[in-house]
Amino acid sequence: MKPTTRFLPTVVTARLIVALGSMLALTVPASAGSMMVARDTENNDRAADMRAIYAIEDRAEAIAEGEKTGNAAIVAARESIAKWRSLRTTLAQKGASGRTLVQMDTSIKELARTLNDSRTIERAANDVTGALAPLFAVVGESIPADVHSLDYLGRSISLDATMAQWGRAGHDAYALDRAWLRLKPLVATKKNGRKVVVMFDAAVRRARDGAHDRDSEEAQTGATAVGNAVDAVEGLYT
C-alpha cells in the first residue's frame, strides 16, 4: 500500500503561486528605468529557476509515489536529469553550497543508474527530492526547506515499510522527528498554525511508531498522514 497521491500538479502550482507572489512583493518601483528593467530581469530569472526546480521535484515525486511507472517513469526521470544539468550552474552561481550540489549530483547519478530497474527507481527518485530540498531557498522559495524534507521523509518511510528496510526506517523516523522539531515553532506562529501542529504531531508519531514497531501498515498510514500534514503546512503560506 502506497501513500495516496496528493494531486502533484495542483500542489506544485500552489507552491509556485506562493513563491512568485513573494518575489513580486519585493519589487519596489524605481524612478530610473534601468533599475526597473534590472529588477524585472532578476524576477524573471528567479521565476524561471523556480519553475525548473519544481519541475524536477514534481517528476521525481510522481515516480516515487508510483503515479508514473514503466516508460512514463523513465521519461520523467530523464526529464529531471536534463533539467538538473541546466539548473546546476545557475544554483552554483547563486551561492548554493558545494555539499548540497554534490549530494544532488549523486542522487541524479543514482536515478540515471536505475532507469531500467523498476524495483529501485522509486527509491532513487525520492532520494532526488531529498537532496533537492535545501536548494529551494537558493532560488528564493518562501516555504521553509524543512517542509520539503518532511515530504521526502514521509515517502521514504513508506518505501522503507514496503521494502521491509527497517534499519533505514528507524533512521528516517529520527530524521523526521528532528525536521519537525525545527519547523514546528514556525508553523505555530502562523494563522491556524496550531491546528496544523496538532495534525503534524499525530502524523509524525504514527509514522515513527510504525517504523520502530516494524509495523508496515502503521508506518505507511503514518507516512500518508505526514504527506497530508505537509500539504496543510504549505497551505499556511498561501
PDB file of C-alpha atoms in Angstrom:
ATOM      1  CA  MET A   1       0.000   0.000   0.000  1.00  0.00           C
ATOM      2  CA  LYS A   2       1.374   3.389  -1.004  1.00  0.00           C
ATOM      3  CA  PRO A   3       0.510   6.834   0.311  1.00  0.00           C
ATOM      4  CA  THR A   4      -2.395   8.441  -1.538  1.00  0.00           C
ATOM      5  CA  THR A   5      -1.122  10.527  -4.455  1.00  0.00           C
ATOM      6  CA  ARG A   6      -1.752  14.121  -3.494  1.00  0.00           C
ATOM      7  CA  PHE A   7      -2.527  15.660  -6.905  1.00  0.00           C
ATOM      8  CA  LEU A   8       1.029  16.743  -7.515  1.00  0.00           C
ATOM      9  CA  PRO A   9       0.456  19.246 -10.364  1.00  0.00           C
ATOM     10  CA  THR A  10      -2.044  21.142  -8.164  1.00  0.00           C
ATOM     11  CA  VAL A  11       0.352  21.182  -5.229  1.00  0.00           C
ATOM     12  CA  VAL A  12       3.217  22.402  -7.392  1.00  0.00           C
ATOM     13  CA  THR A  13       1.055  25.152  -8.917  1.00  0.00           C
ATOM     14  CA  ALA A  14       0.102  26.361  -5.441  1.00  0.00           C
ATOM     15  CA  ARG A  15       3.750  26.376  -4.368  1.00  0.00           C
ATOM     16  CA  LEU A  16       4.724  28.404  -7.428  1.00  0.00           C
ATOM     17  CA  ILE A  17       1.993  30.954  -6.737  1.00  0.00           C
ATOM     18  CA  VAL A  18       3.341  31.436  -3.207  1.00  0.00           C
ATOM     19  CA  ALA A  19       6.941  31.722  -4.364  1.00  0.00           C
ATOM     20  CA  LEU A  20       6.270  34.034  -7.296  1.00  0.00           C
ATOM     21  CA  GLY A  21       3.999  36.195  -5.154  1.00  0.00           C
ATOM     22  CA  SER A  22       6.783  36.733  -2.657  1.00  0.00           C
ATOM     23  CA  MET A  23       9.104  37.766  -5.474  1.00  0.00           C
ATOM     24  CA  LEU A  24       6.658  40.352  -6.787  1.00  0.00           C
ATOM     25  CA  ALA A  25       6.166  41.739  -3.294  1.00  0.00           C
ATOM     26  CA  LEU A  26       9.862  42.515  -3.194  1.00  0.00           C
ATOM     27  CA  THR A  27       9.697  44.656  -6.346  1.00  0.00           C
ATOM     28  CA  VAL A  28       9.649  48.355  -5.478  1.00  0.00           C
ATOM     29  CA  PRO A  29       9.062  50.844  -8.315  1.00  0.00           C
ATOM     30  CA  ALA A  30      12.253  52.719  -9.100  1.00  0.00           C
ATOM     31  CA  SER A  31      12.495  56.156 -10.652  1.00  0.00           C
ATOM     32  CA  ALA A  32      15.185  55.099 -13.063  1.00  0.00           C
ATOM     33  CA  GLY A  33      14.008  52.973 -15.978  1.00  0.00           C
ATOM     34  CA  SER A  34      17.227  50.988 -15.974  1.00  0.00           C
ATOM     35  CA  MET A  35      16.651  49.933 -12.388  1.00  0.00           C
ATOM     36  CA  MET A  36      13.143  48.753 -13.230  1.00  0.00           C
ATOM     37  CA  VAL A  37      14.434  46.740 -16.164  1.00  0.00           C
ATOM     38  CA  ALA A  38      17.118  45.191 -13.964  1.00  0.00           C
ATOM     39  CA  ARG A  39      14.547  44.224 -11.351  1.00  0.00           C
ATOM     40  CA  ASP A  40      12.230  42.776 -13.986  1.00  0.00           C
ATOM     41  CA  THR A  41      15.075  40.733 -15.409  1.00  0.00           C
ATOM     42  CA  GLU A  42      16.057  39.473 -11.967  1.00  0.00           C
ATOM     43  CA  ASN A  43      12.481  38.499 -11.133  1.00  0.00           C
ATOM     44  CA  ASN A  44      12.066  36.749 -14.481  1.00  0.00           C
ATOM     45  CA  ASP A  45      15.265  34.785 -13.892  1.00  0.00           C
ATOM     46  CA  ARG A  46      14.142  33.792 -10.405  1.00  0.00           C
ATOM     47  CA  ALA A  47      10.750  32.728 -11.719  1.00  0.00           C
ATOM     48  CA  ALA A  48      12.438  30.565 -14.358  1.00  0.00           C
ATOM     49  CA  ASP A  49      14.683  28.982 -11.707  1.00  0.00           C
ATOM     50  CA  MET A  50      11.655  28.319  -9.506  1.00  0.00           C
ATOM     51  CA  ARG A  51       9.800  26.627 -12.339  1.00  0.00           C
ATOM     52  CA  ALA A  52      12.834  24.492 -13.114  1.00  0.00           C
ATOM     53  CA  ILE A  53      13.402  23.283  -9.556  1.00  0.00           C
ATOM     54  CA  TYR A  54       9.733  22.464  -9.090  1.00  0.00           C
ATOM     55  CA  ALA A  55       9.685  20.636 -12.412  1.00  0.00           C
ATOM     56  CA  ILE A  56      12.441  18.348 -11.133  1.00  0.00           C
ATOM     57  CA  GLU A  57      10.657  17.765  -7.826  1.00  0.00           C
ATOM     58  CA  ASP A  58       7.285  17.238  -9.493  1.00  0.00           C
ATOM     59  CA  ARG A  59       8.596  14.495 -11.783  1.00  0.00           C
ATOM     60  CA  ALA A  60      10.629  12.800  -9.072  1.00  0.00           C
ATOM     61  CA  GLU A  61       7.664  12.796  -6.678  1.00  0.00           C
ATOM     62  CA  ALA A  62       5.420  11.285  -9.342  1.00  0.00           C
ATOM     63  CA  ILE A  63       7.871   8.389  -9.743  1.00  0.00           C
ATOM     64  CA  ALA A  64       8.427   7.958  -6.003  1.00  0.00           C
ATOM     65  CA  GLU A  65       4.695   7.815  -5.267  1.00  0.00           C
ATOM     66  CA  GLY A  66       4.018   5.355  -8.086  1.00  0.00           C
ATOM     67  CA  GLU A  67       1.985   7.823 -10.131  1.00  0.00           C
ATOM     68  CA  LYS A  68       4.394   7.294 -13.034  1.00  0.00           C
ATOM     69  CA  THR A  69       5.580   3.770 -13.739  1.00  0.00           C
ATOM     70  CA  GLY A  70       7.197   1.884 -16.596  1.00  0.00           C
ATOM     71  CA  ASN A  71       8.060   4.008 -19.614  1.00  0.00           C
ATOM     72  CA  ALA A  72       6.333   7.070 -18.116  1.00  0.00           C
ATOM     73  CA  ALA A  73       8.680   6.858 -15.131  1.00  0.00           C
ATOM     74  CA  ILE A  74      11.716   6.579 -17.399  1.00  0.00           C
ATOM     75  CA  VAL A  75      10.641   9.636 -19.384  1.00  0.00           C
ATOM     76  CA  ALA A  76      10.009  11.633 -16.199  1.00  0.00           C
ATOM     77  CA  ALA A  77      13.379  10.586 -14.778  1.00  0.00           C
ATOM     78  CA  ARG A  78      15.218  11.616 -17.926  1.00  0.00           C
ATOM     79  CA  GLU A  79      13.481  14.978 -17.875  1.00  0.00           C
ATOM     80  CA  SER A  80      14.546  15.517 -14.266  1.00  0.00           C
ATOM     81  CA  ILE A  81      18.127  14.593 -15.114  1.00  0.00           C
ATOM     82  CA  ALA A  82      18.207  17.004 -18.066  1.00  0.00           C
ATOM     83  CA  LYS A  83      16.669  19.837 -16.071  1.00  0.00           C
ATOM     84  CA  TRP A  84      19.205  19.367 -13.290  1.00  0.00           C
ATOM     85  CA  ARG A  85      22.093  19.674 -15.716  1.00  0.00           C
ATOM     86  CA  SER A  86      20.840  23.094 -16.827  1.00  0.00           C
ATOM     87  CA  LEU A  87      19.842  24.288 -13.342  1.00  0.00           C
ATOM     88  CA  ARG A  88      23.017  23.250 -11.541  1.00  0.00           C
ATOM     89  CA  THR A  89      25.174  26.017 -12.988  1.00  0.00           C
ATOM     90  CA  THR A  90      22.617  28.638 -12.030  1.00  0.00           C
ATOM     91  CA  LEU A  91      22.405  27.366  -8.455  1.00  0.00           C
ATOM     92  CA  ALA A  92      26.182  27.360  -8.129  1.00  0.00           C
ATOM     93  CA  GLN A  93      26.293  30.962  -9.340  1.00  0.00           C
ATOM     94  CA  LYS A  94      23.630  31.898  -6.802  1.00  0.00           C
ATOM     95  CA  GLY A  95      25.729  30.570  -3.942  1.00  0.00           C
ATOM     96  CA  ALA A  96      24.474  27.027  -3.359  1.00  0.00           C
ATOM     97  CA  SER A  97      26.913  25.134  -1.143  1.00  0.00           C
ATOM     98  CA  GLY A  98      29.220  22.638  -2.770  1.00  0.00           C
ATOM     99  CA  ARG A  99      27.999  19.936  -0.400  1.00  0.00           C
ATOM    100  CA  THR A 100      24.350  20.286  -1.412  1.00  0.00           C
ATOM    101  CA  LEU A 101      25.263  20.354  -5.099  1.00  0.00           C
ATOM    102  CA  VAL A 102      27.358  17.191  -4.764  1.00  0.00           C
ATOM    103  CA  GLN A 103      24.548  15.448  -2.885  1.00  0.00           C
ATOM    104  CA  MET A 104      22.179  16.326  -5.675  1.00  0.00           C
ATOM    105  CA  ASP A 105      24.701  15.186  -8.304  1.00  0.00           C
ATOM    106  CA  THR A 106      24.978  11.841  -6.510  1.00  0.00           C
ATOM    107  CA  SER A 107      21.215  11.352  -6.337  1.00  0.00           C
ATOM    108  CA  ILE A 108      20.814  12.237 -10.022  1.00  0.00           C
ATOM    109  CA  LYS A 109      23.508   9.714 -10.970  1.00  0.00           C
ATOM    110  CA  GLU A 110      21.713   7.045  -8.958  1.00  0.00           C
ATOM    111  CA  LEU A 111      18.423   7.898 -10.664  1.00  0.00           C
ATOM    112  CA  ALA A 112      20.110   7.520 -14.049  1.00  0.00           C
ATOM    113  CA  ARG A 113      21.512   4.155 -12.976  1.00  0.00           C
ATOM    114  CA  THR A 114      18.070   2.832 -12.029  1.00  0.00           C
ATOM    115  CA  LEU A 115      16.216   3.883 -15.178  1.00  0.00           C
ATOM    116  CA  ASN A 116      15.589   0.303 -16.217  1.00  0.00           C
ATOM    117  CA  ASP A 117      15.131  -1.124 -12.732  1.00  0.00           C
ATOM    118  CA  SER A 118      11.518  -0.818 -11.598  1.00  0.00           C
ATOM    119  CA  ARG A 119      12.444  -2.149  -8.152  1.00  0.00           C
ATOM    120  CA  THR A 120      14.747   0.736  -7.262  1.00  0.00           C
ATOM    121  CA  ILE A 121      13.697   3.704  -9.402  1.00  0.00           C
ATOM    122  CA  GLU A 122      11.072   4.820  -6.856  1.00  0.00           C
ATOM    123  CA  ARG A 123      13.683   4.984  -4.099  1.00  0.00           C
ATOM    124  CA  ALA A 124      16.181   6.770  -6.323  1.00  0.00           C
ATOM    125  CA  ALA A 125      13.575   9.314  -7.420  1.00  0.00           C
ATOM    126  CA  ASN A 126      12.564  10.004  -3.837  1.00  0.00           C
ATOM    127  CA  ASP A 127      16.194  10.498  -2.859  1.00  0.00           C
ATOM    128  CA  VAL A 128      16.361  13.170  -5.570  1.00  0.00           C
ATOM    129  CA  THR A 129      13.606  15.080  -3.765  1.00  0.00           C
ATOM    130  CA  GLY A 130      15.512  14.783  -0.507  1.00  0.00           C
ATOM    131  CA  ALA A 131      18.719  16.139  -1.991  1.00  0.00           C
ATOM    132  CA  LEU A 132      16.774  18.914  -3.714  1.00  0.00           C
ATOM    133  CA  ALA A 133      15.063  20.149  -0.516  1.00  0.00           C
ATOM    134  CA  PRO A 134      17.780  22.533   0.766  1.00  0.00           C
ATOM    135  CA  LEU A 135      18.233  24.074  -2.677  1.00  0.00           C
ATOM    136  CA  PHE A 136      14.790  25.696  -2.807  1.00  0.00           C
ATOM    137  CA  ALA A 137      15.989  28.519  -0.576  1.00  0.00           C
ATOM    138  CA  VAL A 138      18.680  29.358  -3.125  1.00  0.00           C
ATOM    139  CA  VAL A 139      16.024  30.289  -5.711  1.00  0.00           C
ATOM    140  CA  GLY A 140      14.023  32.356  -3.232  1.00  0.00           C
ATOM    141  CA  GLU A 141      11.361  29.881  -2.130  1.00  0.00           C
ATOM    142  CA  SER A 142       9.394  31.224   0.854  1.00  0.00           C
ATOM    143  CA  ILE A 143       8.285  27.791   2.090  1.00  0.00           C
ATOM    144  CA  PRO A 144      10.951  26.538   4.542  1.00  0.00           C
ATOM    145  CA  ALA A 145      13.293  23.830   3.292  1.00  0.00           C
ATOM    146  CA  ASP A 146      12.233  21.546   6.151  1.00  0.00           C
ATOM    147  CA  VAL A 147       8.759  21.310   4.604  1.00  0.00           C
ATOM    148  CA  HIS A 148      10.305  19.732   1.504  1.00  0.00           C
ATOM    149  CA  SER A 149      12.449  17.489   3.696  1.00  0.00           C
ATOM    150  CA  LEU A 150       9.445  16.278   5.686  1.00  0.00           C
ATOM    151  CA  ASP A 151       7.614  15.452   2.462  1.00  0.00           C
ATOM    152  CA  TYR A 152      10.621  13.415   1.317  1.00  0.00           C
ATOM    153  CA  LEU A 153      10.959  11.627   4.654  1.00  0.00           C
ATOM    154  CA  GLY A 154       7.303  10.632   4.732  1.00  0.00           C
ATOM    155  CA  ARG A 155       7.644   8.977   1.338  1.00  0.00           C
ATOM    156  CA  SER A 156      10.919   7.392   2.405  1.00  0.00           C
ATOM    157  CA  ILE A 157       9.297   5.733   5.422  1.00  0.00           C
ATOM    158  CA  SER A 158       6.570   4.359   3.165  1.00  0.00           C
ATOM    159  CA  LEU A 159       9.206   2.873   0.863  1.00  0.00           C
ATOM    160  CA  ASP A 160      11.106   1.517   3.876  1.00  0.00           C
ATOM    161  CA  ALA A 161       7.981  -0.301   5.022  1.00  0.00           C
ATOM    162  CA  THR A 162       7.224  -1.642   1.544  1.00  0.00           C
ATOM    163  CA  MET A 163      10.762  -2.990   1.226  1.00  0.00           C
ATOM    164  CA  ALA A 164      10.982  -4.090   4.890  1.00  0.00           C
ATOM    165  CA  GLN A 165      14.101  -1.938   5.291  1.00  0.00           C
ATOM    166  CA  TRP A 166      13.515  -1.349   8.989  1.00  0.00           C
ATOM    167  CA  GLY A 167      17.026  -0.142   9.749  1.00  0.00           C
ATOM    168  CA  ARG A 168      16.592   2.720   7.319  1.00  0.00           C
ATOM    169  CA  ALA A 169      13.038   3.244   8.586  1.00  0.00           C
ATOM    170  CA  GLY A 170      14.396   3.930  12.073  1.00  0.00           C
ATOM    171  CA  HIS A 171      16.903   6.415  10.671  1.00  0.00           C
ATOM    172  CA  ASP A 172      14.218   8.141   8.603  1.00  0.00           C
ATOM    173  CA  ALA A 173      11.877   8.305  11.596  1.00  0.00           C
ATOM    174  CA  TYR A 174      14.600  10.020  13.629  1.00  0.00           C
ATOM    175  CA  ALA A 175      15.254  12.498  10.814  1.00  0.00           C
ATOM    176  CA  LEU A 176      11.502  13.118  10.543  1.00  0.00           C
ATOM    177  CA  ASP A 177      11.340  13.942  14.258  1.00  0.00           C
ATOM    178  CA  ARG A 178      14.286  16.343  14.024  1.00  0.00           C
ATOM    179  CA  ALA A 179      12.991  18.166  10.954  1.00  0.00           C
ATOM    180  CA  TRP A 180       9.561  18.606  12.515  1.00  0.00           C
ATOM    181  CA  LEU A 181      11.043  19.921  15.764  1.00  0.00           C
ATOM    182  CA  ARG A 182      12.883  22.590  13.756  1.00  0.00           C
ATOM    183  CA  LEU A 183       9.804  23.573  11.763  1.00  0.00           C
ATOM    184  CA  LYS A 184       7.171  23.329  14.494  1.00  0.00           C
ATOM    185  CA  PRO A 185       7.818  26.744  16.147  1.00  0.00           C
ATOM    186  CA  LEU A 186       7.468  28.481  12.760  1.00  0.00           C
ATOM    187  CA  VAL A 187       4.216  26.694  11.966  1.00  0.00           C
ATOM    188  CA  ALA A 188       2.773  27.541  15.373  1.00  0.00           C
ATOM    189  CA  THR A 189       3.129  31.288  14.697  1.00  0.00           C
ATOM    190  CA  LYS A 190       1.023  31.132  11.522  1.00  0.00           C
ATOM    191  CA  LYS A 191      -2.703  31.812  11.431  1.00  0.00           C
ATOM    192  CA  ASN A 192      -4.398  28.434  12.051  1.00  0.00           C
ATOM    193  CA  GLY A 193      -0.919  27.073  12.669  1.00  0.00           C
ATOM    194  CA  ARG A 194      -1.776  25.467  15.992  1.00  0.00           C
ATOM    195  CA  LYS A 195      -4.333  23.203  14.329  1.00  0.00           C
ATOM    196  CA  VAL A 196      -1.724  22.135  11.818  1.00  0.00           C
ATOM    197  CA  VAL A 197       0.773  21.489  14.633  1.00  0.00           C
ATOM    198  CA  VAL A 198      -1.662  19.060  16.265  1.00  0.00           C
ATOM    199  CA  MET A 199      -2.187  17.355  12.909  1.00  0.00           C
ATOM    200  CA  PHE A 200       1.541  17.092  12.231  1.00  0.00           C
ATOM    201  CA  ASP A 201       2.355  15.878  15.736  1.00  0.00           C
ATOM    202  CA  ALA A 202      -0.060  12.978  15.297  1.00  0.00           C
ATOM    203  CA  ALA A 203       1.259  12.131  11.828  1.00  0.00           C
ATOM    204  CA  VAL A 204       4.899  12.090  12.939  1.00  0.00           C
ATOM    205  CA  ARG A 205       4.067   9.984  15.989  1.00  0.00           C
ATOM    206  CA  ARG A 206       2.224   7.411  13.907  1.00  0.00           C
ATOM    207  CA  ALA A 207       4.958   7.157  11.259  1.00  0.00           C
ATOM    208  CA  ARG A 208       7.639   6.927  13.948  1.00  0.00           C
ATOM    209  CA  ASP A 209       5.802   4.273  15.946  1.00  0.00           C
ATOM    210  CA  GLY A 210       5.146   2.207  12.842  1.00  0.00           C
ATOM    211  CA  ALA A 211       8.816   2.355  11.878  1.00  0.00           C
ATOM    212  CA  HIS A 212      10.037   1.439  15.360  1.00  0.00           C
ATOM    213  CA  ASP A 213       7.496  -1.391  15.746  1.00  0.00           C
ATOM    214  CA  ARG A 214       8.237  -2.683  12.239  1.00  0.00           C
ATOM    215  CA  ASP A 215       4.533  -2.448  11.517  1.00  0.00           C
ATOM    216  CA  SER A 216       4.242  -1.934   7.763  1.00  0.00           C
ATOM    217  CA  GLU A 217       0.594  -0.883   7.736  1.00  0.00           C
ATOM    218  CA  GLU A 218       1.027   1.588  10.598  1.00  0.00           C
ATOM    219  CA  ALA A 219       4.198   3.061   9.081  1.00  0.00           C
ATOM    220  CA  GLN A 220       2.553   3.596   5.712  1.00  0.00           C
ATOM    221  CA  THR A 221      -0.579   5.053   7.277  1.00  0.00           C
ATOM    222  CA  GLY A 222       1.641   7.435   9.206  1.00  0.00           C
ATOM    223  CA  ALA A 223       3.564   8.292   6.040  1.00  0.00           C
ATOM    224  CA  THR A 224       0.321   9.190   4.274  1.00  0.00           C
ATOM    225  CA  ALA A 225      -0.651  11.359   7.245  1.00  0.00           C
ATOM    226  CA  VAL A 226       2.717  13.137   7.034  1.00  0.00           C
ATOM    227  CA  GLY A 227       2.087  13.906   3.365  1.00  0.00           C
ATOM    228  CA  ASN A 228      -1.323  15.356   4.167  1.00  0.00           C
ATOM    229  CA  ALA A 229       0.163  17.400   7.018  1.00  0.00           C
ATOM    230  CA  VAL A 230       2.804  18.773   4.636  1.00  0.00           C
ATOM    231  CA  ASP A 231       0.003  19.967   2.359  1.00  0.00           C
ATOM    232  CA  ALA A 232      -1.598  21.681   5.356  1.00  0.00           C
ATOM    233  CA  VAL A 233       1.667  23.462   6.197  1.00  0.00           C
ATOM    234  CA  GLU A 234       2.055  24.624   2.612  1.00  0.00           C
ATOM    235  CA  GLY A 235      -1.478  25.988   2.811  1.00  0.00           C
ATOM    236  CA  LEU A 236      -0.363  28.284   5.630  1.00  0.00           C
ATOM    237  CA  TYR A 237       1.990  30.008   3.191  1.00  0.00           C
ATOM    238  CA  THR A 238      -0.652  30.736   0.524  1.00  0.00           C
TER     239      THR A 238
END
